[in-house]
Coordinates of C-alpha atoms in Angstrom, one line a residue:
M1 CA 58.0 119.2 115.5
A2 CA 57.8 120.3 119.2
E3 CA 60.5 122.4 120.9
R4 CA 63.8 120.5 120.8
D5 CA 64.8 118.7 124.0
L6 CA 68.6 118.6 124.4
S7 CA 68.6 116.5 127.6
F8 CA 69.3 113.3 125.8
M9 CA 72.5 114.7 124.3
R10 CA 73.6 116.1 127.6
T11 CA 73.5 112.6 129.2
F12 CA 76.7 111.6 127.4
G13 CA 78.5 114.9 127.5
Y14 CA 77.7 116.5 124.1
P15 CA 79.5 119.9 123.9
E16 CA 77.4 122.8 125.0
K17 CA 78.9 124.9 122.3
W18 CA 77.4 122.6 119.7
L19 CA 74.1 122.5 121.6
E20 CA 73.8 126.3 121.5
E21 CA 73.6 126.2 117.7
S22 CA 70.5 124.0 117.9
S23 CA 68.4 127.0 119.0
T24 CA 69.3 128.9 115.9
Y25 CA 67.3 126.6 113.6
G26 CA 63.5 126.9 113.2
V27 CA 61.0 124.2 113.2
N28 CA 60.7 124.3 109.4
D29 CA 64.4 124.1 108.9
S30 CA 66.0 120.8 107.7
Y31 CA 67.9 120.2 111.0
L32 CA 67.6 117.3 113.5
I33 CA 69.3 116.5 116.8
T34 CA 68.6 113.2 118.6
Q35 CA 65.5 113.5 120.9
P36 CA 64.9 111.5 124.1
G37 CA 61.9 109.6 122.8
W38 CA 63.7 108.2 119.8
S39 CA 66.1 106.0 121.8
V40 CA 65.3 102.9 123.7
E41 CA 67.5 104.1 126.6
P42 CA 69.9 107.0 127.3
I43 CA 73.5 106.8 126.2
P44 CA 75.7 106.9 129.3
P45 CA 78.7 109.3 129.7
I46 CA 81.4 108.1 127.2
P47 CA 84.4 106.7 129.2
E48 CA 87.8 108.0 128.3
I49 CA 89.3 104.6 127.6
S50 CA 90.8 102.6 124.7
I51 CA 88.5 100.4 122.6
Y52 CA 90.4 97.4 124.0
E53 CA 89.1 98.3 127.4
I54 CA 85.5 97.9 126.1
F55 CA 86.3 94.2 125.4
A56 CA 88.4 93.8 128.6
A57 CA 85.5 95.0 130.8
S58 CA 83.2 92.3 129.3
A59 CA 85.9 89.7 129.8
R60 CA 86.0 90.6 133.5
K61 CA 82.2 90.6 133.8
Y62 CA 81.4 87.6 131.6
P63 CA 84.6 85.4 131.6
D64 CA 82.9 82.1 130.9
D65 CA 80.4 83.3 128.3
V66 CA 81.0 82.7 124.6
A67 CA 82.6 85.7 122.8
V68 CA 83.1 84.3 119.3
I69 CA 82.0 81.3 117.3
F70 CA 84.1 80.9 114.2
L71 CA 83.5 77.9 111.9
D72 CA 81.5 76.4 114.7
R73 CA 84.4 76.6 117.2
K74 CA 83.6 78.6 120.4
I75 CA 85.9 80.7 122.6
T76 CA 85.0 82.4 125.9
Y77 CA 85.7 86.0 126.8
R78 CA 88.4 84.8 129.3
D79 CA 90.3 82.7 126.8
M80 CA 90.0 85.3 124.0
D81 CA 91.3 88.0 126.3
D82 CA 94.2 85.8 127.2
M83 CA 95.1 85.3 123.6
I84 CA 94.8 89.0 122.9
N85 CA 97.3 89.8 125.6
R86 CA 99.7 87.0 124.4
Y87 CA 99.5 88.4 120.9
A88 CA 100.2 91.9 122.3
S89 CA 103.3 90.5 123.9
L90 CA 104.4 89.1 120.5
L91 CA 103.9 92.6 118.9
L92 CA 106.0 94.2 121.6
D93 CA 108.8 91.6 121.0
L94 CA 108.7 92.4 117.3
G95 CA 109.3 96.0 118.1
V96 CA 105.8 97.3 117.6
K97 CA 105.1 100.3 119.8
K98 CA 102.5 102.9 120.5
G99 CA 101.6 104.9 117.4
D100 CA 102.7 102.3 114.9
V101 CA 100.3 100.8 112.4
V102 CA 99.7 97.0 112.1
A103 CA 97.9 95.8 109.0
T104 CA 95.8 92.7 108.4
M105 CA 94.7 90.9 105.2
L106 CA 92.1 88.5 106.5
P107 CA 88.5 87.7 105.9
N108 CA 86.0 87.8 108.7
C109 CA 87.5 85.4 111.2
F110 CA 88.5 84.9 114.8
Q111 CA 92.1 85.8 114.1
H112 CA 91.0 89.2 112.8
W113 CA 89.6 90.2 116.2
I114 CA 92.8 89.0 118.0
A115 CA 94.8 91.3 115.6
F116 CA 92.5 94.3 116.1
F117 CA 92.3 94.2 119.9
G118 CA 95.9 93.1 120.3
A119 CA 97.2 96.1 118.4
N120 CA 95.0 98.5 120.3
R121 CA 96.0 96.9 123.6
I122 CA 99.6 98.3 123.1
G123 CA 98.5 101.6 121.6
A124 CA 99.1 100.7 117.9
A125 CA 96.6 101.4 115.2
H126 CA 94.9 98.7 113.1
T127 CA 94.4 99.0 109.3
P128 CA 92.7 96.1 107.4
L129 CA 93.2 95.5 103.7
N130 CA 90.4 94.4 101.4
V131 CA 90.9 90.7 100.8
M132 CA 90.1 91.2 97.1
Y133 CA 93.0 93.6 96.6
K134 CA 95.8 92.9 94.2
D135 CA 99.5 93.9 94.2
R136 CA 99.0 97.6 93.3
E137 CA 96.2 98.2 95.8
I138 CA 98.1 96.3 98.6
A139 CA 101.2 98.3 98.0
Y140 CA 99.3 101.6 98.1
Q141 CA 97.6 101.0 101.4
I142 CA 100.7 99.6 103.1
K143 CA 102.8 102.5 102.0
D144 CA 100.2 105.2 102.8
S145 CA 99.4 103.8 106.2
G146 CA 103.0 103.3 107.1
A147 CA 102.4 99.7 108.4
K148 CA 105.5 97.7 109.0
T149 CA 103.8 94.6 110.4
I150 CA 101.0 92.5 108.9
V151 CA 98.8 89.6 109.9
T152 CA 97.6 87.5 107.0
Y153 CA 96.5 84.1 105.8
D154 CA 99.5 82.0 104.7
L155 CA 98.1 81.7 101.1
F156 CA 97.9 85.5 100.8
Y157 CA 101.6 85.7 101.8
Q158 CA 102.5 83.2 99.1
L159 CA 100.4 85.1 96.5
Y160 CA 101.4 88.6 97.3
F161 CA 103.6 89.5 100.2
A162 CA 106.5 87.2 99.5
K163 CA 107.2 89.2 96.3
L164 CA 106.0 92.6 97.6
R165 CA 107.6 92.5 101.1
D166 CA 110.8 94.4 100.3
E167 CA 109.1 96.9 97.9
I168 CA 106.5 98.0 100.5
G169 CA 108.9 97.9 103.5
L170 CA 107.3 95.2 105.6
K171 CA 109.5 94.1 108.5
N172 CA 107.2 91.6 110.2
V173 CA 104.8 89.1 108.6
I174 CA 102.6 87.0 110.9
V175 CA 100.7 84.2 109.2
T176 CA 97.8 82.0 110.0
H177 CA 95.8 79.2 108.3
V178 CA 92.0 79.1 108.1
K179 CA 92.2 75.7 109.9
D180 CA 94.1 77.2 112.8
F181 CA 90.9 78.1 114.5
A182 CA 88.0 76.0 113.3
A183 CA 85.9 73.1 114.6
P184 CA 87.2 69.7 113.4
D185 CA 84.0 68.9 111.6
T186 CA 83.7 72.2 109.7
N187 CA 81.9 71.8 106.4
A188 CA 84.6 73.0 104.0
E189 CA 82.1 72.8 101.0
A190 CA 80.1 75.7 102.6
L191 CA 83.1 78.0 102.5
G192 CA 82.8 78.8 98.9
M193 CA 85.9 80.5 97.5
L194 CA 87.5 80.2 100.9
K195 CA 87.7 76.4 100.3
L196 CA 90.9 77.2 98.3
F197 CA 92.5 78.4 101.6
W198 CA 91.1 75.4 103.5
D199 CA 92.5 72.9 101.0
A200 CA 95.9 74.5 100.7
P201 CA 98.3 72.6 103.0
K202 CA 99.8 74.5 105.9
Q203 CA 103.6 74.6 105.6
P204 CA 106.5 76.5 107.2
L205 CA 107.1 79.9 105.5
P206 CA 110.6 81.2 106.1
G207 CA 110.8 84.7 107.3
T208 CA 107.3 84.7 108.8
V209 CA 105.9 84.2 112.3
D210 CA 103.1 81.6 112.9
L211 CA 100.4 83.4 114.8
F212 CA 99.1 80.6 117.1
D213 CA 102.6 79.1 117.7
A214 CA 103.8 82.6 118.8
I215 CA 100.7 83.1 121.0
A216 CA 101.3 79.8 122.7
S217 CA 105.0 80.7 123.5
H218 CA 104.3 84.2 124.9
Q219 CA 103.0 85.2 128.2
P220 CA 100.1 87.7 128.4
T221 CA 101.5 91.2 128.5
Q222 CA 101.3 93.3 131.7
A223 CA 102.3 96.4 129.9
K224 CA 100.7 99.7 130.9
V225 CA 100.1 101.9 127.8
A226 CA 98.6 105.3 128.3
C227 CA 95.8 106.2 125.9
N228 CA 94.5 109.6 124.9
P229 CA 91.2 108.4 123.4
R230 CA 90.2 111.7 121.6
E231 CA 93.6 111.9 119.8
D232 CA 95.1 108.4 119.6
T233 CA 94.3 106.5 116.4
A234 CA 92.7 103.1 116.9
L235 CA 91.7 102.2 113.3
I236 CA 92.5 103.4 109.8
L237 CA 89.9 102.3 107.3
Y238 CA 90.3 103.0 103.6
T239 CA 87.3 104.1 101.6
S240 CA 86.1 101.8 98.9
G241 CA 87.2 104.0 96.1
T242 CA 83.8 104.3 94.5
T243 CA 83.7 108.0 95.2
A244 CA 87.3 108.9 94.6
A245 CA 90.1 107.8 92.3
E246 CA 92.5 107.2 95.2
P247 CA 91.3 105.5 98.4
K248 CA 91.5 107.7 101.5
G249 CA 92.6 106.4 104.9
V250 CA 90.0 107.5 107.4
I251 CA 91.4 108.1 110.9
E252 CA 89.2 106.7 113.7
T253 CA 90.1 107.5 117.3
H254 CA 89.5 105.3 120.3
F255 CA 86.9 107.9 121.4
N256 CA 85.1 107.5 118.0
L257 CA 84.9 103.7 118.4
V258 CA 83.9 103.7 122.1
F259 CA 81.2 106.2 121.4
N260 CA 79.7 104.2 118.6
A261 CA 79.9 100.9 120.5
L262 CA 77.8 102.5 123.2
S263 CA 75.4 104.6 121.1
H264 CA 74.6 101.7 118.7
F265 CA 73.8 99.4 121.6
H266 CA 71.8 101.7 123.9
M267 CA 69.7 103.4 121.2
M268 CA 68.6 100.0 119.9
N269 CA 68.7 97.9 123.1
A270 CA 65.3 96.3 122.9
L271 CA 66.4 92.7 122.7
K272 CA 65.4 90.0 125.2
K273 CA 68.9 88.9 125.9
R274 CA 72.5 89.6 124.9
E275 CA 73.0 89.5 121.2
V276 CA 74.2 86.7 119.0
N277 CA 75.4 88.6 115.9
F278 CA 75.6 87.2 112.4
S279 CA 78.7 89.2 111.4
I280 CA 78.6 89.2 107.6
M281 CA 79.9 92.8 107.0
P282 CA 83.6 92.6 106.1
M283 CA 86.2 93.9 108.6
F284 CA 87.9 96.0 106.0
H285 CA 84.7 98.1 106.0
T286 CA 83.4 100.2 108.8
A287 CA 80.3 98.0 109.1
G288 CA 82.4 95.1 110.1
Y289 CA 83.1 96.8 113.3
F290 CA 79.9 98.5 114.2
L291 CA 77.1 96.4 112.6
H292 CA 77.0 95.0 115.2
T293 CA 80.2 93.5 116.5
L294 CA 81.8 96.1 118.8
P295 CA 78.4 96.9 120.4
V296 CA 78.0 93.1 120.9
F297 CA 81.4 92.8 122.6
Y298 CA 80.4 95.9 124.8
Q299 CA 77.3 94.0 126.1
G300 CA 79.0 90.7 126.5
G301 CA 77.2 89.0 123.6
T302 CA 78.4 86.6 120.9
V303 CA 79.9 87.4 117.5
I304 CA 79.8 84.9 114.7
P305 CA 82.3 86.1 111.9
I306 CA 81.1 85.0 108.5
P307 CA 84.0 85.0 106.0
L308 CA 81.8 84.6 102.8
F309 CA 78.1 84.5 102.3
N310 CA 76.5 81.2 101.4
P311 CA 72.7 81.0 101.7
D312 CA 72.6 77.4 102.8
E313 CA 75.3 78.0 105.4
A314 CA 73.7 81.3 106.6
L315 CA 70.4 79.6 107.3
R316 CA 72.2 76.8 109.2
V317 CA 74.2 79.2 111.3
I318 CA 71.1 81.3 112.1
S319 CA 69.2 78.3 113.2
T320 CA 72.0 76.3 115.0
H321 CA 73.4 79.2 117.0
Q322 CA 70.2 81.1 117.6
V323 CA 71.3 84.3 115.9
S324 CA 69.4 87.3 117.1
T325 CA 70.7 90.2 115.0
I326 CA 71.6 90.6 111.3
F327 CA 73.0 93.7 109.7
A328 CA 73.4 93.1 106.0
P329 CA 73.0 94.6 102.5
P330 CA 69.7 94.2 100.7
T331 CA 71.2 91.5 98.5
L332 CA 71.6 89.1 101.5
Y333 CA 67.9 89.4 102.4
I334 CA 66.9 89.0 98.8
A335 CA 69.0 85.8 98.5
L336 CA 67.6 84.3 101.7
M337 CA 64.0 85.0 100.7
Q338 CA 64.7 83.3 97.3
H339 CA 66.1 80.2 99.1
P340 CA 63.9 77.2 98.4
R341 CA 64.1 76.0 102.1
I342 CA 63.5 79.4 103.7
S343 CA 60.0 78.4 104.9
E344 CA 61.4 75.3 106.6
V345 CA 64.1 77.0 108.7
D346 CA 63.5 78.2 112.2
L347 CA 64.2 81.9 112.3
S348 CA 62.3 82.6 115.5
S349 CA 65.6 83.6 117.3
L350 CA 65.9 86.7 115.1
E351 CA 65.0 89.9 116.9
L352 CA 66.6 92.6 114.8
A353 CA 67.3 92.9 111.1
V354 CA 68.8 96.0 109.6
G355 CA 69.8 96.9 106.0
C356 CA 73.1 98.5 105.4
G357 CA 75.6 99.1 102.6
A358 CA 72.8 100.4 100.4
P359 CA 69.2 101.6 100.9
V360 CA 66.8 98.7 101.2
P361 CA 63.9 99.0 98.7
V362 CA 60.5 99.2 100.4
S363 CA 59.3 96.2 98.5
V364 CA 62.1 94.1 99.9
M365 CA 61.3 95.3 103.4
Q366 CA 57.7 94.3 103.0
Q367 CA 58.5 90.9 101.6
W368 CA 60.9 90.2 104.5
E369 CA 58.3 91.2 107.1
K370 CA 55.6 89.1 105.4
L371 CA 57.9 86.1 105.3
T372 CA 59.5 86.3 108.8
G373 CA 57.2 88.5 110.8
L374 CA 60.2 90.7 111.6
R375 CA 60.5 94.3 110.5
L376 CA 63.5 95.0 108.3
T377 CA 64.7 98.6 108.9
N378 CA 67.0 100.9 107.1
G379 CA 70.0 103.0 108.1
W380 CA 72.7 105.1 106.7
G381 CA 76.4 105.8 107.6
M382 CA 79.8 106.3 106.1
T383 CA 83.3 105.3 106.9
E384 CA 83.8 108.9 108.1
T385 CA 80.9 108.5 110.6
N386 CA 81.9 105.0 111.8
C387 CA 78.6 103.7 110.4
G388 CA 76.6 105.7 113.0
G389 CA 74.7 108.4 111.1
C390 CA 71.0 107.6 110.8
M391 CA 69.0 104.6 111.6
S392 CA 65.4 103.6 112.1
I393 CA 64.8 102.5 115.7
P394 CA 62.3 99.5 115.7
G395 CA 59.3 100.2 117.9
R396 CA 60.5 103.8 118.7
K397 CA 61.1 105.9 115.6
E398 CA 60.8 104.1 112.2
M399 CA 59.4 104.6 108.7
L400 CA 59.7 102.2 105.8
D401 CA 60.9 104.6 103.2
S402 CA 63.2 106.5 105.5
I403 CA 66.8 105.9 106.7
G404 CA 65.7 106.9 110.1
I405 CA 66.8 109.5 112.6
P406 CA 70.3 110.7 113.7
I407 CA 72.1 108.4 116.1
G408 CA 73.3 110.5 119.0
C409 CA 74.3 113.3 116.7
E410 CA 73.0 116.2 114.5
I411 CA 72.2 116.3 110.8
K412 CA 71.3 119.3 108.6
I413 CA 70.5 119.6 104.9
V414 CA 72.2 122.5 103.1
D415 CA 72.2 124.1 99.7
E416 CA 75.2 124.9 97.5
K417 CA 76.0 128.0 99.6
G418 CA 75.9 126.0 102.9
Q419 CA 72.5 127.4 104.0
V420 CA 70.0 125.2 105.7
V421 CA 67.1 124.4 103.4
A422 CA 63.4 124.1 104.3
R423 CA 61.8 120.7 105.2
G424 CA 61.1 118.5 102.2
Q425 CA 63.8 120.1 100.0
N426 CA 66.8 118.1 98.7
G427 CA 70.3 119.2 99.6
E428 CA 73.6 117.9 100.9
A429 CA 73.5 116.2 104.3
M430 CA 76.0 117.4 106.9
V431 CA 76.6 115.5 110.1
R432 CA 78.1 116.5 113.5
G433 CA 78.8 114.2 116.5
F434 CA 81.3 112.2 118.4
Q435 CA 81.2 109.5 115.7
V436 CA 82.7 111.8 113.1
A437 CA 86.3 110.7 112.2
K438 CA 89.4 112.8 112.8
G439 CA 90.2 113.2 109.2
Y440 CA 92.0 111.6 106.3
L441 CA 95.5 110.2 106.6
N442 CA 98.2 112.2 104.7
K443 CA 95.5 114.3 103.0
P444 CA 95.4 117.7 104.7
A445 CA 93.6 119.5 101.9
Q446 CA 90.8 116.9 101.6
T447 CA 90.5 116.8 105.4
E448 CA 90.1 120.6 105.6
A449 CA 87.5 120.5 102.9
I450 CA 85.3 117.8 104.4
F451 CA 85.8 118.1 108.2
L452 CA 85.0 121.6 109.2
P453 CA 86.4 123.4 112.3
D454 CA 83.0 123.7 114.0
G455 CA 82.5 119.9 113.9
W456 CA 80.3 119.6 110.9
M457 CA 81.2 117.2 108.2
H458 CA 80.2 117.2 104.5
T459 CA 78.8 113.9 103.4
G460 CA 78.4 114.6 99.7
D461 CA 75.1 112.7 99.9
T462 CA 71.7 114.1 98.8
M463 CA 68.9 113.8 101.4
Y464 CA 65.9 115.6 102.7
I465 CA 64.1 115.8 106.1
D466 CA 60.3 115.5 106.3
T467 CA 57.9 117.2 108.7
E468 CA 57.8 114.1 110.9
D469 CA 61.6 114.3 111.7
F470 CA 62.6 111.4 109.4
V471 CA 65.7 111.6 107.1
H472 CA 65.3 110.4 103.5
F473 CA 68.2 109.3 101.4
V474 CA 67.9 110.6 97.8
D475 CA 71.3 109.5 96.3
R476 CA 75.0 109.9 96.2
G477 CA 75.5 113.3 94.6
K478 CA 77.7 111.8 91.8
D479 CA 75.0 109.3 90.8
L480 CA 72.3 111.9 90.1
I481 CA 71.2 111.8 86.5
I482 CA 70.6 115.1 84.8
A483 CA 68.3 114.7 81.8
S484 CA 67.0 117.8 79.9
G485 CA 67.6 119.8 83.1
Y486 CA 65.8 117.4 85.4
N487 CA 67.6 115.8 88.3
I488 CA 66.8 112.1 88.6
A489 CA 67.7 110.0 91.5
P490 CA 68.6 106.4 90.4
A491 CA 67.4 105.0 93.8
E492 CA 63.9 106.3 93.2
V493 CA 63.7 104.6 89.8
E494 CA 65.2 101.4 91.2
N495 CA 62.7 101.2 94.0
V496 CA 59.9 101.2 91.4
I497 CA 61.5 98.5 89.3
Y498 CA 62.0 96.3 92.4
E499 CA 58.3 96.2 92.8
H500 CA 58.0 94.2 89.6
P501 CA 57.4 90.6 90.6
A502 CA 60.0 89.2 88.2
V503 CA 62.9 91.5 89.2
L504 CA 65.7 90.2 91.4
E505 CA 68.2 93.1 91.2
T506 CA 68.4 96.4 89.4
A507 CA 70.8 99.3 88.9
V508 CA 69.9 102.5 87.2
V509 CA 72.4 104.9 85.6
G510 CA 72.6 107.9 83.3
I511 CA 74.0 107.3 79.9
P512 CA 75.1 109.8 77.3
H513 CA 72.3 111.2 75.1
E514 CA 72.8 113.7 72.2
Y515 CA 69.6 115.6 72.9
R516 CA 68.9 115.2 76.7
G517 CA 72.5 115.2 77.8
E518 CA 71.9 112.1 79.7
T519 CA 69.0 109.6 79.7
V520 CA 68.0 106.8 82.0
K521 CA 69.0 103.2 81.5
A522 CA 68.1 100.3 83.8
F523 CA 70.1 97.1 84.2
V524 CA 67.9 94.3 85.4
A525 CA 68.6 90.8 86.7
L526 CA 65.5 88.6 86.7
K527 CA 64.5 86.0 89.3
P528 CA 65.0 82.3 88.3
G529 CA 62.3 81.1 85.9
F530 CA 61.5 84.6 84.5
Q531 CA 64.3 84.7 81.9
G532 CA 62.8 85.0 78.4
K533 CA 59.3 85.7 79.8
V534 CA 59.8 89.4 80.5
T535 CA 60.6 92.0 77.9
E536 CA 62.5 95.3 78.1
Q537 CA 59.3 97.1 77.1
E538 CA 57.4 95.5 79.9
I539 CA 59.8 97.0 82.5
I540 CA 59.5 100.4 80.8
D541 CA 55.7 100.2 80.8
F542 CA 55.7 99.1 84.4
C543 CA 57.6 102.3 85.3
K544 CA 55.4 104.5 83.2
D545 CA 52.5 103.9 85.6
K546 CA 54.5 104.9 88.6
L547 CA 57.0 107.6 87.6
A548 CA 57.0 111.0 85.9
T549 CA 57.8 110.7 82.2
F550 CA 61.3 112.1 82.5
K551 CA 62.2 109.5 85.1
V552 CA 61.1 106.5 83.2
P553 CA 64.0 104.4 81.8
R554 CA 64.4 104.9 78.0
Y555 CA 66.5 101.7 77.8
V556 CA 66.5 98.4 79.7
E557 CA 69.2 95.7 79.5
F558 CA 68.9 92.3 81.1
I559 CA 72.1 91.1 82.9
D560 CA 72.9 88.0 85.0
A561 CA 73.8 90.0 88.1
V562 CA 74.3 93.7 89.1
P563 CA 78.0 94.3 89.8
K564 CA 78.6 95.1 93.4
N565 CA 81.5 96.0 95.8
V566 CA 82.4 93.7 98.7
V567 CA 79.6 95.0 100.9
G568 CA 76.9 94.5 98.4
K569 CA 76.5 98.0 97.1
A570 CA 75.6 98.3 93.5
L571 CA 78.5 99.7 91.4
R572 CA 76.6 102.1 89.2
R573 CA 80.0 103.6 88.3
V574 CA 81.1 100.4 86.5
L575 CA 77.9 100.3 84.5
R576 CA 78.1 104.0 83.6
E577 CA 81.7 103.7 82.5
Q578 CA 80.8 100.7 80.3
E579 CA 78.1 102.8 78.6
I580 CA 80.4 105.7 78.1
E581 CA 82.9 103.4 76.4
K582 CA 80.1 102.0 74.2
A583 CA 79.0 105.5 73.2
K584 CA 82.6 106.4 72.2
A585 CA 83.0 103.2 70.2
R586 CA 79.7 103.9 68.3
K587 CA 80.8 107.5 67.6
E588 CA 84.2 106.4 66.3
A589 CA 82.6 103.7 64.1
G590 CA 80.3 106.4 62.7
N591 CA 83.2 108.6 61.8

């Protein structure tokens, strides 16, 4: 690479102390810092404001434009801001104050955004619960976060909070029904599992506050609440638990959120007009806020919250509302491409499609581009980086089999001793930038181990940087398969299997092996019509032509679907644990 140009980072106030370190790395070192030519436009200086002020600024600039479309009902920026401030008045009346935590248990919906901005409006922090949680998981997050107030669907209240309320110390429960904000002619059949909430009758729930009744009876707050953006917590997101036994609450400051809203927009701002965002990533996950909703609110665009994925409904929404951006896991793109009517639907409004939640196989990217004419790009991020880590920038800096380049930040690849490795060598990726979270709630030891005093953060992910300044994702460290001393990255094997024309989904794991320690097993879901026509040996032989012998799966098992978490990431852990249990059972049976 040429000599590093630090001017781009200086445009938004990147610390000079951090920039000085850049000169200590040679051109052959696995170190990158965002360069001017990689971004569509500069990132402006980051304002010292709350994340609510990002929305409020757009409400002042675009009062009559549509901010949100939920279940085909539209609301303008002016009306949404009015509702946010009325809800903030309600919170104040309930005794919520700056520094408190307000929880939600809601799918993607209009009400979720009212709850998020309303809490931030008065200096409270927002913590969303996974809507698939059960009693034990709910109790853990409420107690760990210290939330005393929650906003939830009325059916969730009846299922969980009515019995848990006293145990977990909730003082205020605010309820809403899915029909409270929906177009009269909403197609309930397209809601999937959410139809249960639609069909459940709305009824008074003693001891709770009805969200929209309370909003109607309150005046917009005029409260002035001071905000220290670099210190004040805006959002507490809990990690999915796939990399730790106990979920960790990641502390996101207002400054973290404001920076990522600006950086995600300006670095990719190549669209013809303000975005219309198909918002499928769940709001109990970092992607629900940054891919690409907060950047859309920052620019005055339109967010369409999608509570549950339905291929038919997704195609209708994209066509009807002229969606321009989609950030989604590979499984969504695969499902859309498999839809029998995909060739009949007008997708011409789409301008940006990005994979997230899991690396997108190159074959899926190529199929999408062939079908739509639109490049599908990759990216990488973590809860701890507010999504913003690396991303391919269409038309500026992109490569099919890469996760892109750092987004307004630095990244380096280090060995086990923390020393930067040479280009092309695998190692642990470390990230530094304004998007890096403050730390973990109530976990000082883990915070100290991950978030270093000099700003660098351990990701735990294995990557490498090539000579063209692209970052390549190898795998989560815990998923590496070690067979006969060889390190095998499941993602590499999966990418090959995905090239087989009969394969719909796959997940590769290491399973116990007496001689090799571990060996490779592939779980494969076939496309419709291929069941019974493809054998396990055919998949193995297909891999033999494309992989070194030690990487080829020794075993293949056909399954109906790969288990995934709520954001579409394959749960290799579940498959691996199942195989370990099978091995134990076989051993016991043999004894």
